[in-house]
Amino acid sequence: MRSKKTMKAKTSRHLEALLFVAPWITGFLLFMAFPLGFSLYMSFHKVTVLPTGLKYDFQGFKYYSELLFGSSALYDNLIPFFQEIVIMVPIILVFSLFIAIMLNQDFPGRMLFRVVFFLPIIFTSGHILTEFVNQGEGTLGFLERFSIGEYLDQFLSDSSWAKPVKDVLNRFVLVLWYSGVQILIFLAGRQTISKSSYESARIDGATPWEVFWKITLPAMSPFILLNLIYTVVDMFTFPYNPVIELINTGNYGYNSALAWIYFVVIVLFLAILLLLFLRMNRSARSR
Amino acid sequence: MSLFRRIRSSLSHTWSLYRSDFRNMDATQIFLLILLTLLSVFMLLPLVFIFNHAFKPLHELFLFPPTFFVKQGTWQNFIDLLNASQDTFLPVTRFILNSVIVTVLATVGMVILGALCAYPLSKHPFPGRKVIFGVILLSIMIAVETMGIPRYIVVKNLGIMNTYWGHVLPILALPVGVFLLKQFMDQVPNELMEAAKLDGASEWQIFMRIMIPIVTPAMATITILSFQTAWGNSETSALFMQNDAMKTLPFYVESLTSNLANSVARQGVAAAASLIMFIPNLIIFLLSQRKVIQTMAHSGIK
């Protein structure tokens, strides 16, 4: 009798939860999930737009094999982009953590600085940044000025990494602008660490360096993970990245196949990152 | 006159407050201040650039190397923008009105639905929530660009072509918003909600009185993101609106600048248009930044 009552309470709680979720999920199913499934369907078909409607001719894996083995267009775009991401993401994370910790210090005008460093959130979406980079303002020009470029060419000449490294250095300012949300997340994360743990560490005679590695960093790890995912996804889905630009050319079936390949690549990449992160976290804990 | 004096006295008062602050700074603080000031200069560059670019006369737009500051400012670009819109028989104000309506509806909807959805995902162990969250996480990573045709089919069958709903509904489910909000809500200790539950608060009350106030910084961030998504969205105009009177400002701006991409004369119009597109983003940012940054100082709940 009693268990029945608790059962009932539990189901009603579940129902209540579903009620909260329902509106969003409805929109999601209609405008995200269904289109996704449909684009998978399209990727196996040749889609022709006729005045009477759309015509689908089954093609099997033709587009997939064409993309993966037929031409190098995918790899030509994907590999340099990957190299750039592998370099950019750690830089963005370290930089935004660094800035967040600085902004958490006590100094006059820190509220103003917080606003300024949060400002990039309104630049990174689309047109403005692209236009800015096209104008050549996105580079610092310091590579030319201090001839770091030539030095790098000598140093990394044999590998295909020289260009991505140079690109990233050149676009140091872009790193600044990519890190608006990340800085915010780290700042919020930093606030969740209680003051008492810092005080007790200071009483025990820990140096600021030790405090950072032993208290701040471990407590921040969920936020580092959040930022890692956010940054990677943000860069992958940036509408002006080369692969997405490639998606917008060609016919619908081909595009859908390309989008799905790209999607699988991102998911795999993130899965590897997550695994690495969890393993590193665990080994840091056990030490 | 007295107003002027009052301003001056209040200014000198704040300065005297700050002066003692500046005097009492130690070496690290001075170092921090200098470093952050240098970095903020870079942060502010695009802002300066956008404003200056829009006022540049044609010959300055094509200077090489590009200049940062405008030398002879002109309103000509804006006048050209207004004139250009007259060829379509619809005044530019019509597109602005459409954009405002759509953006307000969509932003409010995105934030509310996102928060509603994130709350149970974070705090209710109902069956299937992990699956739902996993799907949301995956859907962040898909390129929206391929969903054109399927979305068209949905919109057509719902019968919302050429209505404001056709602009708003397709973009309402914003996965990034749910993702960010859920991560922030995870950090809120469960004890807080259990205490409220013991006091007899309903789910709705817990959500409104406890959850929302605590995650205000995240809510404000989502507001900014949603606003930008809605305001800059030209896709729905291109796909679902055949009636020109229902199209929005970003679509109009894009059509102005894209089909004449190589035209020298339109570069000034493009610069003016991108400033007009940018200013609402800046306003929303300035309005919500205080919420983001102030509440961050109090959100230490652990």
Coordinates of C-alpha atoms in Angstrom, one line a residue:
Chain A
M1 CA 0.0 0.0 0.0
R2 CA 2.7 2.4 1.1
S3 CA 5.0 1.4 -1.7
K4 CA 2.2 2.0 -4.2
K5 CA 1.8 5.6 -2.8
T6 CA 5.5 6.3 -3.2
M7 CA 5.4 4.8 -6.7
K8 CA 2.6 7.2 -7.5
A9 CA 4.5 10.2 -6.1
K10 CA 7.6 9.1 -8.1
T11 CA 5.7 8.9 -11.4
S12 CA 4.0 12.2 -10.8
R13 CA 7.5 13.7 -10.2
H14 CA 8.7 12.2 -13.5
L15 CA 5.7 13.5 -15.3
E16 CA 6.3 16.9 -13.9
A17 CA 9.9 16.7 -15.1
L18 CA 8.7 15.7 -18.5
L19 CA 6.3 18.6 -18.6
F20 CA 9.3 21.0 -18.1
V21 CA 11.2 19.3 -20.9
A22 CA 8.3 18.8 -23.3
P23 CA 8.2 22.2 -25.1
W24 CA 11.9 22.2 -25.9
I25 CA 11.9 18.6 -27.0
T26 CA 8.9 19.2 -29.3
G27 CA 10.8 21.9 -31.1
F28 CA 13.9 19.8 -31.1
L29 CA 12.1 16.8 -32.6
L30 CA 10.4 18.9 -35.3
F31 CA 13.3 21.1 -36.4
M32 CA 16.4 19.2 -35.4
A33 CA 15.9 15.5 -35.0
F34 CA 13.6 15.0 -38.0
P35 CA 15.7 17.1 -40.4
L36 CA 18.8 15.2 -39.1
G37 CA 17.2 11.8 -39.9
F38 CA 16.0 13.1 -43.2
S39 CA 19.5 14.4 -44.2
L40 CA 20.8 10.9 -43.5
Y41 CA 18.1 9.6 -45.9
M42 CA 19.1 12.2 -48.4
S43 CA 22.8 11.3 -48.2
F44 CA 22.0 8.0 -49.9
H45 CA 20.0 9.6 -52.6
K46 CA 20.4 11.9 -55.5
V47 CA 18.0 14.8 -54.8
T48 CA 16.6 16.7 -57.7
V49 CA 14.4 19.7 -57.3
L50 CA 11.5 19.5 -59.8
P51 CA 8.6 21.9 -60.2
T52 CA 6.3 19.3 -58.9
G53 CA 8.4 18.5 -55.8
L54 CA 11.5 16.7 -54.9
K55 CA 12.7 13.5 -56.6
Y56 CA 14.9 11.0 -54.8
D57 CA 17.0 8.5 -56.7
F58 CA 18.7 5.8 -54.5
Q59 CA 22.4 5.9 -54.8
G60 CA 23.6 3.7 -52.0
F61 CA 27.0 4.7 -50.5
K62 CA 28.1 6.4 -53.7
Y63 CA 28.6 9.8 -52.2
Y64 CA 30.3 8.5 -49.2
S65 CA 32.8 6.4 -51.2
E66 CA 33.3 9.3 -53.6
L67 CA 34.1 11.7 -50.7
L68 CA 36.2 9.3 -48.7
F69 CA 38.2 7.6 -51.5
G70 CA 37.3 9.4 -54.7
S71 CA 38.9 12.8 -54.2
S72 CA 41.1 14.6 -51.8
A73 CA 38.9 17.6 -51.4
L74 CA 37.8 16.5 -47.9
Y75 CA 41.3 15.8 -46.7
D76 CA 42.7 18.9 -48.1
N77 CA 40.3 20.9 -46.1
L78 CA 40.1 18.8 -43.0
I79 CA 43.7 18.1 -42.1
P80 CA 45.0 21.7 -41.9
F81 CA 41.8 22.6 -40.0
F82 CA 42.5 19.8 -37.6
Q83 CA 46.1 20.9 -37.0
E84 CA 44.9 24.4 -36.3
I85 CA 42.3 23.1 -33.8
V86 CA 44.9 20.9 -32.1
I87 CA 47.0 24.0 -31.5
M88 CA 44.3 26.6 -30.9
V89 CA 42.2 24.7 -28.3
P90 CA 44.9 24.3 -25.6
I91 CA 46.1 27.9 -26.2
I92 CA 42.5 29.2 -25.8
L93 CA 42.0 27.1 -22.7
V94 CA 45.2 28.1 -20.9
F95 CA 44.8 31.7 -21.9
S96 CA 41.2 32.0 -20.7
L97 CA 42.1 30.2 -17.4
F98 CA 45.0 32.6 -17.0
I99 CA 42.8 35.7 -17.6
A100 CA 40.0 34.4 -15.4
I101 CA 42.4 34.0 -12.5
M102 CA 43.8 37.4 -13.1
L103 CA 40.3 38.9 -13.2
N104 CA 39.5 37.2 -9.9
Q105 CA 42.3 39.1 -8.1
D106 CA 41.5 42.2 -6.2
F107 CA 42.5 45.4 -8.0
P108 CA 40.7 48.6 -8.9
G109 CA 38.6 48.6 -12.0
R110 CA 38.3 44.8 -12.2
M111 CA 34.6 45.0 -13.1
L112 CA 35.4 47.1 -16.1
F113 CA 38.1 44.6 -17.2
R114 CA 35.6 41.7 -16.8
V115 CA 33.2 43.5 -19.2
V116 CA 36.0 44.1 -21.7
F117 CA 37.1 40.5 -21.7
F118 CA 33.6 39.3 -22.0
L119 CA 33.0 41.5 -25.0
P120 CA 34.3 39.1 -27.7
I121 CA 31.1 37.1 -27.3
I122 CA 29.5 39.5 -29.6
F123 CA 32.3 39.5 -32.2
T124 CA 32.8 35.8 -32.7
S125 CA 29.4 35.2 -34.3
G126 CA 30.0 35.5 -38.0
H127 CA 30.4 38.4 -40.2
I128 CA 32.3 40.9 -38.2
L129 CA 35.2 38.7 -37.4
T130 CA 35.5 37.4 -40.9
E131 CA 35.5 40.8 -42.4
F132 CA 38.0 41.8 -39.9
V133 CA 40.3 39.0 -40.7
N134 CA 39.9 39.5 -44.4
Q135 CA 41.0 43.1 -43.9
G136 CA 44.2 41.8 -42.5
E137 CA 43.6 43.3 -39.1
G138 CA 43.5 39.9 -37.5
T139 CA 47.2 39.4 -37.6
L140 CA 49.6 41.1 -35.3
G141 CA 52.2 41.4 -38.0
F142 CA 54.9 40.5 -35.5
L143 CA 56.0 37.4 -37.4
E144 CA 57.3 39.6 -40.1
R145 CA 58.6 42.2 -37.8
F146 CA 60.8 39.9 -35.7
S147 CA 61.3 37.4 -38.6
I148 CA 60.0 34.6 -36.4
G149 CA 58.5 33.2 -39.5
E150 CA 61.8 32.4 -41.1
Y151 CA 63.0 30.9 -37.8
L152 CA 60.0 28.7 -37.7
D153 CA 60.5 27.6 -41.3
Q154 CA 64.0 26.4 -40.4
F155 CA 62.8 24.7 -37.3
L156 CA 59.8 22.9 -38.6
S157 CA 60.7 22.8 -42.3
D158 CA 60.3 19.1 -42.7
S159 CA 56.9 18.7 -41.2
S160 CA 53.5 20.0 -42.3
W161 CA 53.2 21.8 -39.0
A162 CA 55.1 24.9 -39.9
K163 CA 52.1 26.6 -41.5
P164 CA 49.5 25.9 -38.8
V165 CA 51.9 27.0 -36.1
K166 CA 52.6 30.2 -38.0
D167 CA 48.9 30.7 -38.6
V168 CA 48.1 30.4 -34.9
L169 CA 50.9 32.7 -33.9
N170 CA 49.8 35.2 -36.5
R171 CA 46.3 35.0 -35.2
F172 CA 47.1 35.5 -31.6
V173 CA 44.4 38.2 -31.5
L174 CA 41.9 35.7 -32.7
V175 CA 42.7 33.6 -29.6
L176 CA 41.8 36.6 -27.5
W177 CA 38.5 36.9 -29.3
Y178 CA 37.6 33.3 -29.2
S179 CA 37.8 33.2 -25.4
G180 CA 34.9 35.3 -24.2
V181 CA 32.5 32.6 -23.0
Q182 CA 35.5 30.5 -21.8
I183 CA 36.7 33.3 -19.5
L184 CA 33.2 33.7 -18.2
I185 CA 32.8 30.0 -17.5
F186 CA 36.2 29.9 -15.7
L187 CA 35.4 32.9 -13.6
A188 CA 32.1 31.4 -12.6
G189 CA 33.9 28.2 -11.8
R190 CA 36.5 30.0 -9.7
Q191 CA 33.7 31.4 -7.6
T192 CA 32.5 28.0 -6.6
I193 CA 35.7 27.3 -4.7
S194 CA 35.2 28.2 -1.1
K195 CA 37.5 30.8 0.5
S196 CA 38.1 28.6 3.5
S197 CA 40.1 26.1 1.5
Y198 CA 42.4 28.9 0.4
E199 CA 42.7 30.2 4.0
S200 CA 43.6 26.8 5.4
A201 CA 46.2 26.3 2.7
R202 CA 47.7 29.7 3.5
I203 CA 47.8 28.8 7.2
D204 CA 49.6 25.5 6.3
G205 CA 52.2 27.7 4.6
A206 CA 51.4 26.8 0.9
T207 CA 52.9 29.0 -1.7
P208 CA 50.6 30.5 -4.3
W209 CA 52.1 28.2 -6.9
E210 CA 51.2 25.1 -4.8
V211 CA 47.8 26.5 -4.1
F212 CA 47.1 26.8 -7.8
W213 CA 48.1 23.2 -8.6
K214 CA 46.6 21.6 -5.5
I215 CA 43.4 23.6 -5.0
T216 CA 42.4 25.8 -7.9
L217 CA 43.2 23.4 -10.8
P218 CA 41.5 20.2 -9.4
A219 CA 38.4 22.2 -8.3
M220 CA 38.2 23.7 -11.8
S221 CA 38.4 20.4 -13.6
P222 CA 34.7 20.2 -14.4
F223 CA 34.8 23.7 -15.9
I224 CA 37.9 22.8 -17.9
L225 CA 36.0 19.9 -19.4
L226 CA 33.0 22.1 -20.1
N227 CA 35.3 24.7 -21.8
L228 CA 37.1 22.0 -23.7
I229 CA 33.8 20.8 -25.2
Y230 CA 32.5 24.2 -25.8
T231 CA 35.7 25.4 -27.6
V232 CA 36.0 22.4 -29.8
V233 CA 32.4 22.5 -30.8
D234 CA 32.5 26.2 -31.3
M235 CA 35.4 25.9 -33.7
F236 CA 34.0 23.0 -35.6
T237 CA 30.7 24.6 -36.2
F238 CA 32.0 28.1 -36.9
P239 CA 30.1 28.9 -40.1
Y240 CA 33.2 30.1 -41.9
N241 CA 35.4 27.0 -41.4
P242 CA 36.6 25.4 -44.6
V243 CA 34.7 22.2 -44.3
I244 CA 31.3 23.8 -43.7
E245 CA 32.0 26.1 -46.7
L246 CA 32.6 22.9 -48.7
I247 CA 29.2 21.6 -47.5
N248 CA 27.4 24.5 -49.0
T249 CA 28.6 23.6 -52.5
G250 CA 27.3 20.7 -54.5
N251 CA 24.0 18.9 -54.5
Y252 CA 21.9 18.0 -51.5
G253 CA 22.7 14.3 -51.4
Y254 CA 26.4 15.0 -51.6
N255 CA 26.2 17.7 -49.0
S256 CA 24.3 15.5 -46.6
A257 CA 26.9 12.8 -47.0
L258 CA 29.7 15.3 -46.3
A259 CA 27.9 16.7 -43.3
W260 CA 27.5 13.2 -41.8
I261 CA 31.1 12.3 -42.4
Y262 CA 32.1 15.6 -40.8
F263 CA 29.7 14.9 -37.9
V264 CA 31.2 11.5 -37.2
V265 CA 34.7 13.0 -37.3
I266 CA 33.8 15.6 -34.7
V267 CA 32.2 13.1 -32.5
L268 CA 35.2 10.8 -32.7
F269 CA 37.6 13.7 -32.0
L270 CA 35.6 14.8 -28.9
A271 CA 35.3 11.2 -27.7
I272 CA 39.1 10.8 -27.8
L273 CA 39.5 14.2 -26.0
L274 CA 37.1 13.1 -23.3
L275 CA 38.8 9.8 -22.8
L276 CA 42.2 11.5 -22.5
F277 CA 40.8 14.1 -20.1
L278 CA 39.2 11.5 -17.8
R279 CA 42.3 9.4 -17.8
M280 CA 44.5 12.4 -16.9
N281 CA 42.0 13.5 -14.3
R282 CA 42.0 10.1 -12.7
S283 CA 45.8 9.8 -12.6
A284 CA 46.0 13.3 -11.1
R285 CA 43.5 12.2 -8.4
S286 CA 45.3 9.0 -7.5
R287 CA 48.6 10.8 -7.1
Chain B
M1 CA 25.4 75.6 -14.0
S2 CA 24.6 73.8 -10.8
L3 CA 24.3 70.5 -12.8
F4 CA 27.8 71.0 -14.1
R5 CA 29.1 71.7 -10.7
R6 CA 27.4 68.6 -9.3
I7 CA 28.9 66.4 -12.0
R8 CA 32.3 67.9 -11.4
S9 CA 32.1 67.4 -7.7
S10 CA 30.9 63.8 -8.1
L11 CA 33.7 63.1 -10.5
S12 CA 36.4 64.5 -8.2
H13 CA 34.8 62.5 -5.4
T14 CA 35.1 59.2 -7.3
W15 CA 38.6 60.2 -8.3
S16 CA 39.7 60.7 -4.8
L17 CA 38.2 57.3 -3.9
Y18 CA 40.2 55.7 -6.7
R19 CA 43.3 57.7 -6.0
S20 CA 43.7 56.1 -2.6
D21 CA 43.0 52.7 -4.3
F22 CA 45.7 53.3 -6.8
R23 CA 48.2 54.5 -4.2
N24 CA 47.7 51.4 -2.1
M25 CA 48.4 49.1 -4.9
D26 CA 51.2 46.7 -4.5
A27 CA 53.6 45.5 -7.3
T28 CA 51.5 42.6 -8.5
Q29 CA 48.4 44.7 -8.8
I30 CA 50.2 47.3 -10.9
F31 CA 51.6 44.5 -13.0
L32 CA 48.1 43.0 -13.4
L33 CA 46.7 46.4 -14.3
I34 CA 49.3 47.1 -17.0
L35 CA 49.0 43.6 -18.5
L36 CA 45.2 43.6 -18.6
T37 CA 45.1 47.1 -20.0
L38 CA 47.4 46.0 -22.9
L39 CA 45.2 43.0 -23.6
S40 CA 42.0 45.0 -23.4
V41 CA 43.3 47.2 -26.1
F42 CA 43.3 44.2 -28.4
M43 CA 39.8 43.3 -27.2
L44 CA 38.5 46.6 -28.1
L45 CA 40.0 46.7 -31.6
P46 CA 37.1 45.2 -33.5
L47 CA 34.7 47.7 -31.9
V48 CA 36.8 50.6 -33.0
F49 CA 37.2 49.1 -36.4
I50 CA 33.5 48.5 -37.1
F51 CA 32.6 52.0 -36.1
N52 CA 35.3 53.7 -38.1
H53 CA 34.8 51.5 -41.1
A54 CA 31.2 52.4 -41.5
F55 CA 32.1 56.1 -41.8
K56 CA 34.9 55.8 -44.2
P57 CA 34.5 57.4 -47.6
L58 CA 35.1 55.2 -50.6
H59 CA 38.7 56.1 -51.2
E60 CA 39.6 55.3 -47.6
L61 CA 37.9 51.9 -47.6
F62 CA 40.4 50.6 -50.2
L63 CA 43.6 52.1 -48.8
F64 CA 46.5 49.7 -48.5
P65 CA 47.6 49.0 -45.9
P66 CA 44.2 49.4 -44.4
T67 CA 43.8 52.2 -41.9
F68 CA 42.2 51.9 -38.6
F69 CA 40.8 55.3 -38.0
V70 CA 38.6 57.2 -40.3
K71 CA 40.2 60.4 -41.5
Q72 CA 37.3 62.2 -43.2
G73 CA 34.1 60.8 -41.7
T74 CA 31.0 60.8 -43.8
W75 CA 27.4 59.7 -43.5
Q76 CA 27.3 58.8 -47.2
N77 CA 27.4 55.1 -46.7
F78 CA 24.2 55.2 -44.6
I79 CA 22.5 57.5 -47.1
D80 CA 23.4 55.0 -49.9
L81 CA 22.0 52.2 -47.8
L82 CA 18.7 54.0 -47.4
N83 CA 18.6 54.8 -51.1
A84 CA 19.5 51.3 -52.2
S85 CA 16.5 50.0 -50.3
Q86 CA 14.1 52.0 -52.4
D87 CA 14.5 49.8 -55.5
T88 CA 12.7 46.9 -53.8
F89 CA 9.5 49.0 -53.2
L90 CA 9.7 48.1 -49.6
P91 CA 11.2 50.6 -47.1
V92 CA 14.1 49.3 -45.0
T93 CA 12.0 50.0 -41.9
R94 CA 9.7 47.1 -42.9
F95 CA 12.6 44.7 -42.6
I96 CA 13.7 46.3 -39.4
L97 CA 10.2 45.9 -37.9
N98 CA 10.1 42.2 -39.0
S99 CA 13.5 41.6 -37.4
V100 CA 12.6 43.2 -34.1
I101 CA 9.4 41.2 -33.8
V102 CA 11.1 37.9 -34.7
T103 CA 14.1 38.6 -32.5
V104 CA 12.1 39.5 -29.4
L105 CA 9.8 36.4 -29.8
A106 CA 12.7 34.0 -30.5
T107 CA 15.0 35.3 -27.8
V108 CA 12.4 35.1 -25.1
G109 CA 11.3 31.7 -26.3
M110 CA 14.9 30.3 -26.5
V111 CA 15.8 31.4 -23.0
I112 CA 12.7 30.2 -21.3
L113 CA 12.4 26.9 -23.1
G114 CA 16.1 26.3 -22.6
A115 CA 16.0 26.9 -18.9
L116 CA 12.8 24.7 -18.5
C117 CA 14.5 21.9 -20.4
A118 CA 17.9 22.1 -18.6
Y119 CA 16.4 22.0 -15.1
P120 CA 15.0 18.5 -15.0
L121 CA 17.9 17.3 -17.1
S122 CA 20.2 18.5 -14.4
K123 CA 18.2 17.8 -11.2
H124 CA 15.6 15.1 -11.9
P125 CA 16.7 11.5 -12.3
F126 CA 13.8 10.7 -14.6
P127 CA 14.2 7.7 -17.0
G128 CA 15.9 8.5 -20.3
R129 CA 17.4 11.9 -19.3
K130 CA 20.9 10.7 -20.1
V131 CA 19.8 9.7 -23.6
I132 CA 18.1 13.1 -24.1
F133 CA 21.2 14.9 -22.9
G134 CA 23.4 12.8 -25.1
V135 CA 21.3 13.6 -28.2
I136 CA 21.4 17.3 -27.4
L137 CA 25.2 17.2 -27.0
L138 CA 25.5 15.4 -30.3
S139 CA 23.2 17.8 -32.1
I140 CA 25.3 20.7 -31.2
M141 CA 28.0 19.3 -33.4
I142 CA 25.9 18.9 -36.6
A143 CA 26.2 21.5 -39.3
V144 CA 22.8 23.2 -39.6
E145 CA 23.5 23.9 -43.2
T146 CA 22.3 20.6 -44.5
M147 CA 18.9 20.8 -42.8
G148 CA 17.4 23.2 -45.3
I149 CA 15.2 20.9 -47.3
P150 CA 13.9 18.8 -44.4
R151 CA 13.1 21.9 -42.4
Y152 CA 11.3 23.3 -45.4
I153 CA 9.1 20.2 -45.5
V154 CA 8.3 20.6 -41.8
V155 CA 7.5 24.3 -42.1
K156 CA 5.3 23.7 -45.1
N157 CA 3.4 20.9 -43.4
L158 CA 2.8 23.0 -40.3
G159 CA 1.4 25.7 -42.5
I160 CA 3.6 28.5 -41.1
M161 CA 5.2 29.7 -44.3
N162 CA 5.2 33.5 -44.6
T163 CA 4.3 34.0 -41.0
Y164 CA 6.4 35.1 -38.0
W165 CA 6.1 31.6 -36.6
G166 CA 8.1 30.4 -39.6
H167 CA 10.9 32.6 -38.4
V168 CA 10.6 31.8 -34.7
L169 CA 9.7 28.1 -34.3
P170 CA 12.6 26.6 -36.3
I171 CA 15.3 28.2 -34.2
L172 CA 13.7 27.9 -30.8
A173 CA 15.4 24.7 -29.8
L174 CA 19.0 25.9 -29.2
P175 CA 21.1 23.0 -28.0
V176 CA 24.0 25.1 -26.9
G177 CA 21.8 26.9 -24.5
V178 CA 20.5 23.8 -22.8
F179 CA 24.0 22.4 -22.6
L180 CA 25.5 25.5 -20.9
L181 CA 22.5 25.9 -18.5
K182 CA 22.6 22.3 -17.6
Q183 CA 26.3 22.4 -16.8
F184 CA 25.8 25.4 -14.6
M185 CA 22.8 23.9 -12.8
D186 CA 24.8 20.8 -12.0
Q187 CA 27.0 23.0 -9.8
V188 CA 24.0 24.0 -7.6
P189 CA 24.0 21.8 -4.5
N190 CA 21.1 19.4 -4.2
E191 CA 20.7 20.3 -0.5
L192 CA 19.4 23.7 -1.4
M193 CA 16.5 22.2 -3.4
E194 CA 15.8 19.5 -0.8
A195 CA 15.5 22.2 1.9
A196 CA 13.0 24.0 -0.3
K197 CA 11.1 20.8 -0.9
L198 CA 10.8 20.2 2.8
D199 CA 9.4 23.6 3.2
G200 CA 6.7 22.6 0.8
A201 CA 7.8 24.4 -2.3
S202 CA 6.5 23.1 -5.6
E203 CA 8.8 22.2 -8.5
W204 CA 7.8 25.4 -10.2
Q205 CA 8.6 27.5 -7.2
I206 CA 12.0 25.8 -6.8
F207 CA 12.7 26.5 -10.4
M208 CA 11.7 30.1 -10.3
R209 CA 12.9 31.1 -6.9
I210 CA 16.0 29.1 -6.4
M211 CA 17.4 27.8 -9.7
I212 CA 16.9 30.8 -12.0
P213 CA 18.3 33.4 -9.6
I214 CA 21.4 31.2 -8.9
V215 CA 22.2 30.6 -12.6
T216 CA 21.5 34.2 -13.7
P217 CA 25.0 34.6 -15.1
A218 CA 24.4 31.6 -17.4
M219 CA 20.9 32.9 -18.2
A220 CA 22.3 36.3 -19.2
T221 CA 25.0 34.6 -21.4
I222 CA 22.3 32.5 -23.1
T223 CA 20.3 35.6 -23.6
I224 CA 23.2 37.2 -25.5
L225 CA 23.8 34.1 -27.5
S226 CA 20.1 33.6 -28.4
F227 CA 19.7 37.2 -29.3
Q228 CA 22.6 37.0 -31.7
T229 CA 21.3 33.8 -33.2
A230 CA 17.9 35.3 -33.8
W231 CA 19.0 38.7 -34.9
G232 CA 21.6 37.4 -37.4
N233 CA 19.4 34.7 -38.8
S234 CA 18.9 35.1 -42.5
E235 CA 18.2 31.4 -43.2
T236 CA 14.5 31.3 -42.4
S237 CA 13.9 34.3 -44.6
A238 CA 15.7 32.7 -47.5
L239 CA 13.9 29.3 -47.1
F240 CA 10.5 29.9 -45.7
M241 CA 9.5 33.4 -46.8
Q242 CA 8.4 33.9 -50.4
N243 CA 6.6 37.1 -49.5
D244 CA 9.2 39.9 -49.5
A245 CA 7.3 41.8 -46.9
M246 CA 8.0 39.0 -44.4
K247 CA 11.8 38.9 -44.8
T248 CA 14.1 40.2 -42.1
L249 CA 17.0 42.7 -42.0
P250 CA 19.9 40.3 -42.1
F251 CA 18.5 38.6 -45.2
Y252 CA 18.1 42.1 -46.8
V253 CA 21.6 43.1 -45.8
E254 CA 23.0 39.9 -47.3
S255 CA 21.1 40.3 -50.5
L256 CA 22.4 43.8 -50.8
T257 CA 26.0 42.8 -50.2
S258 CA 26.3 39.3 -51.7
N259 CA 24.9 39.7 -55.2
L260 CA 27.2 42.7 -55.7
A261 CA 30.2 41.2 -53.9
N262 CA 32.7 42.5 -56.3
S263 CA 31.2 45.8 -56.8
V264 CA 33.4 48.6 -55.4
A265 CA 30.5 50.9 -54.8
R266 CA 28.7 48.6 -52.5
Q267 CA 31.6 48.2 -50.1
G268 CA 30.6 51.3 -48.2
V269 CA 27.0 50.2 -48.0
A270 CA 28.2 46.9 -46.7
A271 CA 30.2 48.5 -44.0
A272 CA 27.3 50.7 -42.9
A273 CA 25.0 47.7 -42.9
S274 CA 27.3 45.7 -40.8
L275 CA 27.4 48.5 -38.3
I276 CA 23.6 48.6 -38.2
M277 CA 23.5 44.8 -37.7
F278 CA 26.1 45.1 -35.0
I279 CA 24.7 47.8 -32.8
P280 CA 21.8 45.8 -31.3
N281 CA 24.2 43.1 -30.3
L282 CA 26.3 45.7 -28.5
I283 CA 23.2 47.1 -26.8
I284 CA 22.1 43.7 -25.6
F285 CA 25.6 43.0 -24.4
L286 CA 25.8 46.3 -22.5
L287 CA 22.3 45.6 -20.9
S288 CA 23.1 42.1 -19.8
Q289 CA 26.8 42.4 -18.9
R290 CA 26.0 43.8 -15.5
K291 CA 23.8 40.7 -14.7
V292 CA 26.6 38.4 -15.9
I293 CA 29.4 40.1 -14.0
Q294 CA 27.7 41.3 -10.8
T295 CA 26.0 38.0 -10.0
M296 CA 29.1 36.1 -10.7
A297 CA 30.5 37.7 -7.5
H298 CA 27.7 36.2 -5.4
S299 CA 27.1 32.9 -7.0
G300 CA 29.7 31.2 -4.8
I301 CA 27.2 28.9 -3.1
K302 CA 29.5 26.1 -2.0

